[in-house]
Short mmCIF file of C-alpha atoms in Angstrom, two decimals:
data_model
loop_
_atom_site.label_atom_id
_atom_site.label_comp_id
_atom_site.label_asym_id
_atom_site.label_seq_id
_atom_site.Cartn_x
_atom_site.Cartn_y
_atom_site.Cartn_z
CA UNK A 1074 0.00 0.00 0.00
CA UNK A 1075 2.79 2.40 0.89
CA UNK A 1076 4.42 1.97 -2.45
CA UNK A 1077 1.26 2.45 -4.07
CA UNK A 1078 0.61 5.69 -2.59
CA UNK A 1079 4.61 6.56 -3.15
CA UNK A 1080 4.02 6.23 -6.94
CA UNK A 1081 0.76 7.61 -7.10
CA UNK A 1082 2.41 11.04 -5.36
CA UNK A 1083 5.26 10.36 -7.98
CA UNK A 1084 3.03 10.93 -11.13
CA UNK A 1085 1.07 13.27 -9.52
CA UNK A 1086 4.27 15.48 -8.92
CA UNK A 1087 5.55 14.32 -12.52
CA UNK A 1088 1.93 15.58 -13.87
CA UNK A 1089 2.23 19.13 -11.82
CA UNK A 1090 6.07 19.70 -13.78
CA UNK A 1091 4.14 18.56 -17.69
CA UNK A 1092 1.08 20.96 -17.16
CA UNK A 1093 3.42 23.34 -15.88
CA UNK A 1094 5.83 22.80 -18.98
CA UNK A 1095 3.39 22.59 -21.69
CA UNK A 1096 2.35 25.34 -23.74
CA UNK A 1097 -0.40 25.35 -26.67
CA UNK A 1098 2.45 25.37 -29.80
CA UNK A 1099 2.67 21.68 -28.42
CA UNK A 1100 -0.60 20.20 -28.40
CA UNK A 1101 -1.10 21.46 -32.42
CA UNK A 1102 -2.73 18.97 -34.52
CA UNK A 1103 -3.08 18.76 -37.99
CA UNK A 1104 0.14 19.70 -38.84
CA UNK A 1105 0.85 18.14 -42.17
CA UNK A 1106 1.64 20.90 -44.36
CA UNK A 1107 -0.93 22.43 -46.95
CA UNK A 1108 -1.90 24.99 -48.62
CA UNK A 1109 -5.30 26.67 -49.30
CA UNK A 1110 -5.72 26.60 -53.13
CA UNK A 1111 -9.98 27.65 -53.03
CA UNK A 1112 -12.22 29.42 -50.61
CA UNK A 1113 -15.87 30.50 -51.20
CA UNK A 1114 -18.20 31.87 -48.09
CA UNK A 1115 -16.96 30.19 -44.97
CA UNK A 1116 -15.61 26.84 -47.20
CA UNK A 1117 -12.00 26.31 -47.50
CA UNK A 1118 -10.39 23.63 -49.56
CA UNK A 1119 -6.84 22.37 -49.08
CA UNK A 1120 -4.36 20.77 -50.90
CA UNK A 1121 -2.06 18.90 -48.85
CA UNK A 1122 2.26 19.31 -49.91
CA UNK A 1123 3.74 16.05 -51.04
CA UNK A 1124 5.36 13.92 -48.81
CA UNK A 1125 6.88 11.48 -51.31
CA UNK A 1126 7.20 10.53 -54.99
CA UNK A 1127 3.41 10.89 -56.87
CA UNK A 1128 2.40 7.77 -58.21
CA UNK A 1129 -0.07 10.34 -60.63
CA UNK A 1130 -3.46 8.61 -59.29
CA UNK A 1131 -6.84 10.21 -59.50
CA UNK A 1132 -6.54 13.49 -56.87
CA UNK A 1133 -8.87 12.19 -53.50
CA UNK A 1134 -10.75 14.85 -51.60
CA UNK A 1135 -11.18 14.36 -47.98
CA UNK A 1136 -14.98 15.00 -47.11
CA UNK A 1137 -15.31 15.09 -42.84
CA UNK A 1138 -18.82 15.70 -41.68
CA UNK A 1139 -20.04 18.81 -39.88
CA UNK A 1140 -20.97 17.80 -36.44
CA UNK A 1141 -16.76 16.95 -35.90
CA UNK A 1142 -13.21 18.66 -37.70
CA UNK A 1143 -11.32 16.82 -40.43
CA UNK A 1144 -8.42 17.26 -38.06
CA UNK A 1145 -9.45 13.70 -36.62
CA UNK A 1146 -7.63 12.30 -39.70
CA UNK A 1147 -4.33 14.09 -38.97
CA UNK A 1148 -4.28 14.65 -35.12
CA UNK A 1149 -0.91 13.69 -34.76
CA UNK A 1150 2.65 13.23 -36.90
CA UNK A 1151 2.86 9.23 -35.84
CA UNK A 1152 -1.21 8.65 -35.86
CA UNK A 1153 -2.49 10.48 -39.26
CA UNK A 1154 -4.32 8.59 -42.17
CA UNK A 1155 -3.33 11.66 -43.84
CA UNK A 1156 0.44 11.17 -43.40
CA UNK A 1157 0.37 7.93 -44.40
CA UNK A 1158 -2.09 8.45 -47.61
CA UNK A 1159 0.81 11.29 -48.61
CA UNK A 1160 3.07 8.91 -47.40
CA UNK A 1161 2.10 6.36 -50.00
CA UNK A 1162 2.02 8.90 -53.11
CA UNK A 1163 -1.46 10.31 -52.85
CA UNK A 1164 -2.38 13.17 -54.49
CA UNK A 1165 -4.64 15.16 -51.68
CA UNK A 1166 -7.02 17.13 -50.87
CA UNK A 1167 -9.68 18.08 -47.69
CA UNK A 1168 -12.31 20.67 -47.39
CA UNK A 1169 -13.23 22.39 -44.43
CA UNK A 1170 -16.32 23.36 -44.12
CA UNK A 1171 -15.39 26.93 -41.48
CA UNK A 1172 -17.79 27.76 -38.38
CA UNK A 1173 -21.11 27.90 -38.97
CA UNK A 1174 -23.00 30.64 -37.22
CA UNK A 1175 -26.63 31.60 -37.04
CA UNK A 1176 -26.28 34.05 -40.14
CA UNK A 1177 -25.99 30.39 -41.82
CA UNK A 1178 -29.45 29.09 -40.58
CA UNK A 1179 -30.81 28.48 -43.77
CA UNK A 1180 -27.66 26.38 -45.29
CA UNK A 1181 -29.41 23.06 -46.65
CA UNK A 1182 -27.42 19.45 -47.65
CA UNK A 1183 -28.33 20.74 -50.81
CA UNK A 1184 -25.99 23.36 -50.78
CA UNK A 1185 -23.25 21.58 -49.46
CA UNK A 1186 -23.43 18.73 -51.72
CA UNK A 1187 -24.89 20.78 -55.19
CA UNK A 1188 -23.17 24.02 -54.22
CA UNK A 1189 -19.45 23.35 -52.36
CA UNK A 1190 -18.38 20.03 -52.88
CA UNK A 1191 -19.59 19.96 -56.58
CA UNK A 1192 -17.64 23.25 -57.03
CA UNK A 1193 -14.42 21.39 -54.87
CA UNK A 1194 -14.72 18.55 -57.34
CA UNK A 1195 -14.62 20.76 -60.20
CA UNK A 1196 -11.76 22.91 -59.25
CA UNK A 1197 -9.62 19.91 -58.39
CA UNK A 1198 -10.52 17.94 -61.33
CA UNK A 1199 -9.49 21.63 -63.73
CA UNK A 1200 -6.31 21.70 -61.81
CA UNK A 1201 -5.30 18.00 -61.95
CA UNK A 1202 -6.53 18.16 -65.90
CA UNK A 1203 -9.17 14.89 -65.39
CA UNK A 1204 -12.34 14.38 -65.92
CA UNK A 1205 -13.07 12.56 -62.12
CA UNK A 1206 -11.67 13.12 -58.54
CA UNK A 1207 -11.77 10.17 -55.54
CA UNK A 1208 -13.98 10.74 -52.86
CA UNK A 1209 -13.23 9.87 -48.98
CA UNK A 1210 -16.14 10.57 -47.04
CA UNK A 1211 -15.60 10.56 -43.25
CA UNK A 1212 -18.76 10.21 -41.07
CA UNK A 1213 -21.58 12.60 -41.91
CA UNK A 1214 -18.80 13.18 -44.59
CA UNK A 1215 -19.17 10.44 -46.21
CA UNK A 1216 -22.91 10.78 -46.72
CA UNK A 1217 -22.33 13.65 -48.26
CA UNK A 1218 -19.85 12.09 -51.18
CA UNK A 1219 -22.64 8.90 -51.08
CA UNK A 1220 -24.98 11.26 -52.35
CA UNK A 1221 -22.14 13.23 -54.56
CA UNK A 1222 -21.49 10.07 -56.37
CA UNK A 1223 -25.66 9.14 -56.80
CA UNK A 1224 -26.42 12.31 -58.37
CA UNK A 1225 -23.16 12.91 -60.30
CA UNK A 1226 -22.11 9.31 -60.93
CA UNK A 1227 -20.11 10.70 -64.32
CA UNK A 1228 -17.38 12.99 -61.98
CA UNK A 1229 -16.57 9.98 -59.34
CA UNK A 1230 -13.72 7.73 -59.83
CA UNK A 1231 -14.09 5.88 -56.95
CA UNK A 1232 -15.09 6.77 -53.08
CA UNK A 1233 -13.86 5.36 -50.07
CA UNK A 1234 -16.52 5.34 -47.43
CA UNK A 1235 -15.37 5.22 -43.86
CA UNK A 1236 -17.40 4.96 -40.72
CA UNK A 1237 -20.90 6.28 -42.76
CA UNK A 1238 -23.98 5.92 -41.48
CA UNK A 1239 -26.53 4.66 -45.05
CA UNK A 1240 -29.35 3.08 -43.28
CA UNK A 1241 -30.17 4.79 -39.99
CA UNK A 1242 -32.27 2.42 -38.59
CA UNK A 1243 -29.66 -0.23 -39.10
CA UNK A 1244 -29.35 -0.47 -35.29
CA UNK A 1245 -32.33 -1.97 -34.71
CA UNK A 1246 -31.24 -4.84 -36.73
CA UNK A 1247 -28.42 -5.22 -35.01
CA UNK A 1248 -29.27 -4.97 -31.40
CA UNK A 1249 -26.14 -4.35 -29.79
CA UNK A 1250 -26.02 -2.83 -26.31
CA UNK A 1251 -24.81 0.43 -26.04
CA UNK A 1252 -24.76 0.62 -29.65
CA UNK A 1253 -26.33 3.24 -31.75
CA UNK A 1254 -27.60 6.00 -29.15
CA UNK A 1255 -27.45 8.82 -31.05
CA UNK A 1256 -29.90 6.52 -33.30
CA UNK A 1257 -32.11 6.07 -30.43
CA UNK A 1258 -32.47 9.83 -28.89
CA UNK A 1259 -33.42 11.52 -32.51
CA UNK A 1260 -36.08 8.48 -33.21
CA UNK A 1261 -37.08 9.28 -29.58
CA UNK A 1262 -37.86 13.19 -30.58
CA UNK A 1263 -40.73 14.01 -33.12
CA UNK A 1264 -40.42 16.68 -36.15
CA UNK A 1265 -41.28 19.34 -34.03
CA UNK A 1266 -38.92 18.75 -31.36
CA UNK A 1267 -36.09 19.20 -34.15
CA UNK A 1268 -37.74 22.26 -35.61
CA UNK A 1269 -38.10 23.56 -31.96
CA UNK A 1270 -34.64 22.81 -31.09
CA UNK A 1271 -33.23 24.46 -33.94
CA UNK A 1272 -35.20 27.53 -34.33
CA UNK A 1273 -34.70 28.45 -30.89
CA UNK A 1274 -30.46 28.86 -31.75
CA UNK A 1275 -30.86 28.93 -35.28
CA UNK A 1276 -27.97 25.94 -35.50
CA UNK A 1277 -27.69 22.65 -33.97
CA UNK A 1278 -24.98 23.91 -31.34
CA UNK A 1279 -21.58 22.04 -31.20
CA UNK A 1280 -21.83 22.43 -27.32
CA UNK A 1281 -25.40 19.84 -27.31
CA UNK A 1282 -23.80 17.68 -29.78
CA UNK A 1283 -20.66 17.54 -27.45
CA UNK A 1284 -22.78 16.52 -24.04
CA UNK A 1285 -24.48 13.35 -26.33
CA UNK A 1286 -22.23 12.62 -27.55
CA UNK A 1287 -20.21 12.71 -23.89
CA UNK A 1288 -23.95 10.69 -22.61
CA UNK A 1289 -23.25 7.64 -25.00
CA UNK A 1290 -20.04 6.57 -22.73
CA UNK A 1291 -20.83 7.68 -18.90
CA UNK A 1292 -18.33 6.11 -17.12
CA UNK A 1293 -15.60 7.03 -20.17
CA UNK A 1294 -16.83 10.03 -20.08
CA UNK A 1295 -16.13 9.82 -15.96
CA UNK A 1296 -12.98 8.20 -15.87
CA UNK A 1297 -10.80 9.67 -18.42
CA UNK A 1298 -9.35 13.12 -16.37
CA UNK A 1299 -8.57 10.58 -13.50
CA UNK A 1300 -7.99 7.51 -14.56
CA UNK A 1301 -6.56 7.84 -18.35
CA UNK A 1302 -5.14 11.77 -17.49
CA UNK A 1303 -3.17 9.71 -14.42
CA UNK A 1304 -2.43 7.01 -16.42
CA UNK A 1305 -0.16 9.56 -18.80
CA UNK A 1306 1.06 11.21 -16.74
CA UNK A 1307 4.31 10.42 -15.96
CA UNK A 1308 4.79 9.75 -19.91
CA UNK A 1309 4.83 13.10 -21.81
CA UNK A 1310 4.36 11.50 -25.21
CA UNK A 1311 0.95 10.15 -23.69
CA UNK A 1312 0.17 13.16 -22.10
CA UNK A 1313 0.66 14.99 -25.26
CA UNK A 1314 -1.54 12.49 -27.09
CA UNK A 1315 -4.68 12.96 -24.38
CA UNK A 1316 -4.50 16.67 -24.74
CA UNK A 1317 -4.41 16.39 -28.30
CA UNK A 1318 -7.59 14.32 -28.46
CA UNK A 1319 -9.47 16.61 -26.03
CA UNK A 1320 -8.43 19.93 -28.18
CA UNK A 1321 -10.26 17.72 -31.12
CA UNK A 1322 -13.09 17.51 -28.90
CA UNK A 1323 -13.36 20.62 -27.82
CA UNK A 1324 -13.40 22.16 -31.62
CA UNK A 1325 -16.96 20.93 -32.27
CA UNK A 1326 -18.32 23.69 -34.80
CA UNK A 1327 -22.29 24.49 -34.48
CA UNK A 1328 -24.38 22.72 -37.33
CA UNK A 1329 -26.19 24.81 -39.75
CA UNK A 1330 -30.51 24.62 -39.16
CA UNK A 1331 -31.52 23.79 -42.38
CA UNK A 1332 -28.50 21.20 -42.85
CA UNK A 1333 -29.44 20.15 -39.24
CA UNK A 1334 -33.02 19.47 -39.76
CA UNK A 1335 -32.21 17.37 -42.67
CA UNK A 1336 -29.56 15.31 -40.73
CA UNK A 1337 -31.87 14.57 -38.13
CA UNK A 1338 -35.27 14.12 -39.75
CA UNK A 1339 -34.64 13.02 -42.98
CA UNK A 1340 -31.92 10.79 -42.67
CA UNK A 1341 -32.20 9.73 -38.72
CA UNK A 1342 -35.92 9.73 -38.26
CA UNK A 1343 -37.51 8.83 -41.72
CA UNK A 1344 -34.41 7.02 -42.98
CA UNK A 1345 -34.82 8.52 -46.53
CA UNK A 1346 -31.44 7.85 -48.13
CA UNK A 1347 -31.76 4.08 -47.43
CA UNK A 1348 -35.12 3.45 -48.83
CA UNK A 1349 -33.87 6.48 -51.60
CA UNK A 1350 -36.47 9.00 -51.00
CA UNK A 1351 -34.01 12.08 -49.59
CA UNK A 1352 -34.30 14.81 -52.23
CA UNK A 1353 -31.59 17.46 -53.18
CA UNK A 1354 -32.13 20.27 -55.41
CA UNK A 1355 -34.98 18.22 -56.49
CA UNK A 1356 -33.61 15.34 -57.34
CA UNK A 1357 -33.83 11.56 -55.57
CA UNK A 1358 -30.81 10.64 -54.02
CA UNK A 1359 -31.29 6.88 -55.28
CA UNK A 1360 -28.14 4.49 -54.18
CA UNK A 1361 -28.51 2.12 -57.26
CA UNK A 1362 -27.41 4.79 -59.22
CA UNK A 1363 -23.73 5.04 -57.64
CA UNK A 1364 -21.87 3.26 -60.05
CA UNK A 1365 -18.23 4.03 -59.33
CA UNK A 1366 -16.23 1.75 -57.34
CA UNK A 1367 -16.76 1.38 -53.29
CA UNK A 1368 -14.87 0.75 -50.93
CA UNK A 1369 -16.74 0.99 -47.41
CA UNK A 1370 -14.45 0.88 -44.04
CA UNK A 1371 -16.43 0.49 -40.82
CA UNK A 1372 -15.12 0.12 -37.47
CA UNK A 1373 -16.34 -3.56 -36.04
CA UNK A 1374 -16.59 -2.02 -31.86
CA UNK A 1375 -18.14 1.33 -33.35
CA UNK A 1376 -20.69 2.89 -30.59
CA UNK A 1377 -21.80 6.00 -32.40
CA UNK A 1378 -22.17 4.39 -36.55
CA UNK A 1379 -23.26 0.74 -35.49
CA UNK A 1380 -21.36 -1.29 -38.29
CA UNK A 1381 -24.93 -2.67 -39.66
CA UNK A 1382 -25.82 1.15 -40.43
CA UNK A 1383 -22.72 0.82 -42.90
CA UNK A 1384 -22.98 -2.14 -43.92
CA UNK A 1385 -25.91 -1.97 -45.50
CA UNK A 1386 -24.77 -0.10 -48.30
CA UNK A 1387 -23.73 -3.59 -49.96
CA UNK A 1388 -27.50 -4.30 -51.38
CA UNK A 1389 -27.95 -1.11 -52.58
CA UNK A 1390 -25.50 0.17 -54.66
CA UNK A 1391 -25.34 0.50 -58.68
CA UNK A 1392 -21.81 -1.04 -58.70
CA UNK A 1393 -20.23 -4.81 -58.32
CA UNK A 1394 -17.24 -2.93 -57.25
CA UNK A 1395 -17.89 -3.12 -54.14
CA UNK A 1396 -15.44 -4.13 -50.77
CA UNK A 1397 -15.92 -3.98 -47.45
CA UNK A 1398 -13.23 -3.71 -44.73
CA UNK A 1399 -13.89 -4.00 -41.20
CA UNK A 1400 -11.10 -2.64 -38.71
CA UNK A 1401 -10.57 -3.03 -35.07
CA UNK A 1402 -11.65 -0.83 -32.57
CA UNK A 1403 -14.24 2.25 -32.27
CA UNK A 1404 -15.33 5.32 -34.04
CA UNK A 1405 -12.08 7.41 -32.97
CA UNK A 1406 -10.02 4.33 -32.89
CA UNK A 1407 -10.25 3.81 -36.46
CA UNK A 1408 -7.99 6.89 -37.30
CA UNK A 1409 -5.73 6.94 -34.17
CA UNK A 1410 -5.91 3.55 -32.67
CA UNK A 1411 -2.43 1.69 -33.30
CA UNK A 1412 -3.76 -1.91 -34.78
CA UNK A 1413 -6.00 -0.04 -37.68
CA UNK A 1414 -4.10 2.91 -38.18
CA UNK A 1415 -1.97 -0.06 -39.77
CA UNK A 1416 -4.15 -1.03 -41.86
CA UNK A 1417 -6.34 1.95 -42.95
CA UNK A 1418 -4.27 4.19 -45.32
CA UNK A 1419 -2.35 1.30 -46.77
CA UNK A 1420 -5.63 -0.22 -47.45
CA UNK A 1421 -7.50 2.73 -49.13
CA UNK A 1422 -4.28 3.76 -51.05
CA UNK A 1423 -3.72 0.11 -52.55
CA UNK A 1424 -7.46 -0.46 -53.02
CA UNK A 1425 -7.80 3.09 -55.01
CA UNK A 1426 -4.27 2.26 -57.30
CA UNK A 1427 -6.12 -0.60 -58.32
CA UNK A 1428 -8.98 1.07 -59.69
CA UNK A 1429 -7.01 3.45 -61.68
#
């Protein structure tokens, strides 16, 4: 007991010198150099430097969602799919989408996938001098470039799905506990609930998707400034990790109304891009009509996108191009955990160099 108590005062006086030694130009993530080659209202789209020889494949645009930051896929030098896509000779790109405020209320899916990725797609297909551009859809992302590649099947070469929600009522399929909660609380919330909830800040704040998110995994969510914060403490290239995740966390931009209203009753309530009844500009998002190679990465322990809810992509598209890879670990793990960070970019990169 007494040497238990000696080390516990050791890392807690090992933790004290860290915080005390640590300043902000440490904790930085995304790091890997790029350089902003279009902006329009509060979009930005980057294309990343090289990191080794081009092996001249299609350009592939990194999509994140809007509820999270695309810095999840380069949070740190030794952990970044990023890294090791430009690693591998990628040609790259990622857009990100700004802060949303409440002058953007009335931003729809419609414009995001009609108005700013189409024009992304277009400016990186003029500069690279090809007809098509790769899609990698991350999360909410990734719904986005599923319904990219529906309605403009002509400008996809292929599109790498990763951890992507297609049928939202998957979940109840699968059954798993402690699975698919986010699933559960919209379906528990009627229409008006979401139009309440969003009229009254004109966005779906960051903050409210932060504390469900934080609800999912209670005791996680208790246990990680004691337990995991004193675990890395007395290792500063731990310590440097944790503090990187929770600045991640903590950058959780508000989600526009319109957009919002769509996310949550279109696509988690009625289920509309499954059974290929969710409209944009007019048009029916239908999944048959993707016809471009997929390749759809789910995470097999993922809490917040249920692997069924991915999965079930496999029926419905417009392509016999299809592969699915399932990789160890949870939503977050995918990109940072050690066992599938060894496996993700090598298996996206070789999978799209042999659709080229």
């Amino acid at each position: 007991m007494l040497a238990e108590v000696g080390e516990l005062g050791r890392r807690m006086s090992e933790g004290a010198r860290l915080f005390s030694e640590v300043r902000d130009a440490d904790v930085q993530i995304a790091t890997t150099p790029k350089d902003v080659v279009w902006r329009q209202d509060k979009v930005t789209l980057y294309r990343y430097r090289p990191l080794a020889e081009s092996k001249n494949l299609t350009p592939v645009l990194i999509v994140y969602g809007l509820i999270g930051r695309y810095t999840m896929a380069d949070l740190q030098e030794d952990r970044s799919l990023v890294r090791n896509l430009l690693n591998l000779g990628l040609d790259l790109y990622v857009v990100d989408w700004g802060n949303p405020s409440r002058a953007d209320r009335y931003v729809s899916i419609d414009d995001y996938v009609d108005g700013y990725l189409a024009d992304c797609v277009s400016f990186i297909a003029d500069a690279s001098n090809r007809e098509t551009v790769s899609l990698l859809g991350i999360c909410e992302g990734g719904v986005f470039t599923t319904c990219f590649a529906a309605l403009y099947p002509e400008r996809v070469n292929a599109m790498v799905l990763t951890i992507t929600p297609i049928d939202f009522h998957g979940d109840t399929r699968e059954s798993r506990a402690g699975h698919g909660f986010i699933n559960v609380w919209t379906r528990s919330l009627t229409h008006e609930d979401v139009d309440r909830l969003i009229e009254s800040q004109g966005s779906l704040p960051g903050a409210l998707m932060g504390s469900v998110f934080s609800m999912m995994t209670p005791m996680r969510t208790l246990t990680k400034y004691n337990l995991d914060l004193l675990d890395a403490l007395d290792d500063k290239k731990k310590f440097l990790n944790f503090l990187r995740m929770e600045k991640w966390i903590a950058d959780r931009p508000d989600h526009p109304g319109e957009a919002a209203k769509q996310w949550l009753k279109d696509l988690y309530q009625d289920n509309k891009l499954f059974e290929s009844r969710f409209e944009l500009g007019g048009r029916t998002v239908k999944l048959a009509d993707i016809t471009c190679p997929v390749l759809n990465v789910f995470a097999k322990d993922d809490h917040i996108i249920p692997p069924a809810t991915s999965q079930a992509l496999r029926d419905k598209v417009g392509t016999d191009d299809y592969t699915e890879l399932g990789l160890p670990g949870g939503h977050v793990g995918v990109f940072v955990g050690g066992r599938a960070q060894a496996l993700l970019g090598t298996g996206i990169a070789e999978w799209l160099e042999a659709r080229e």
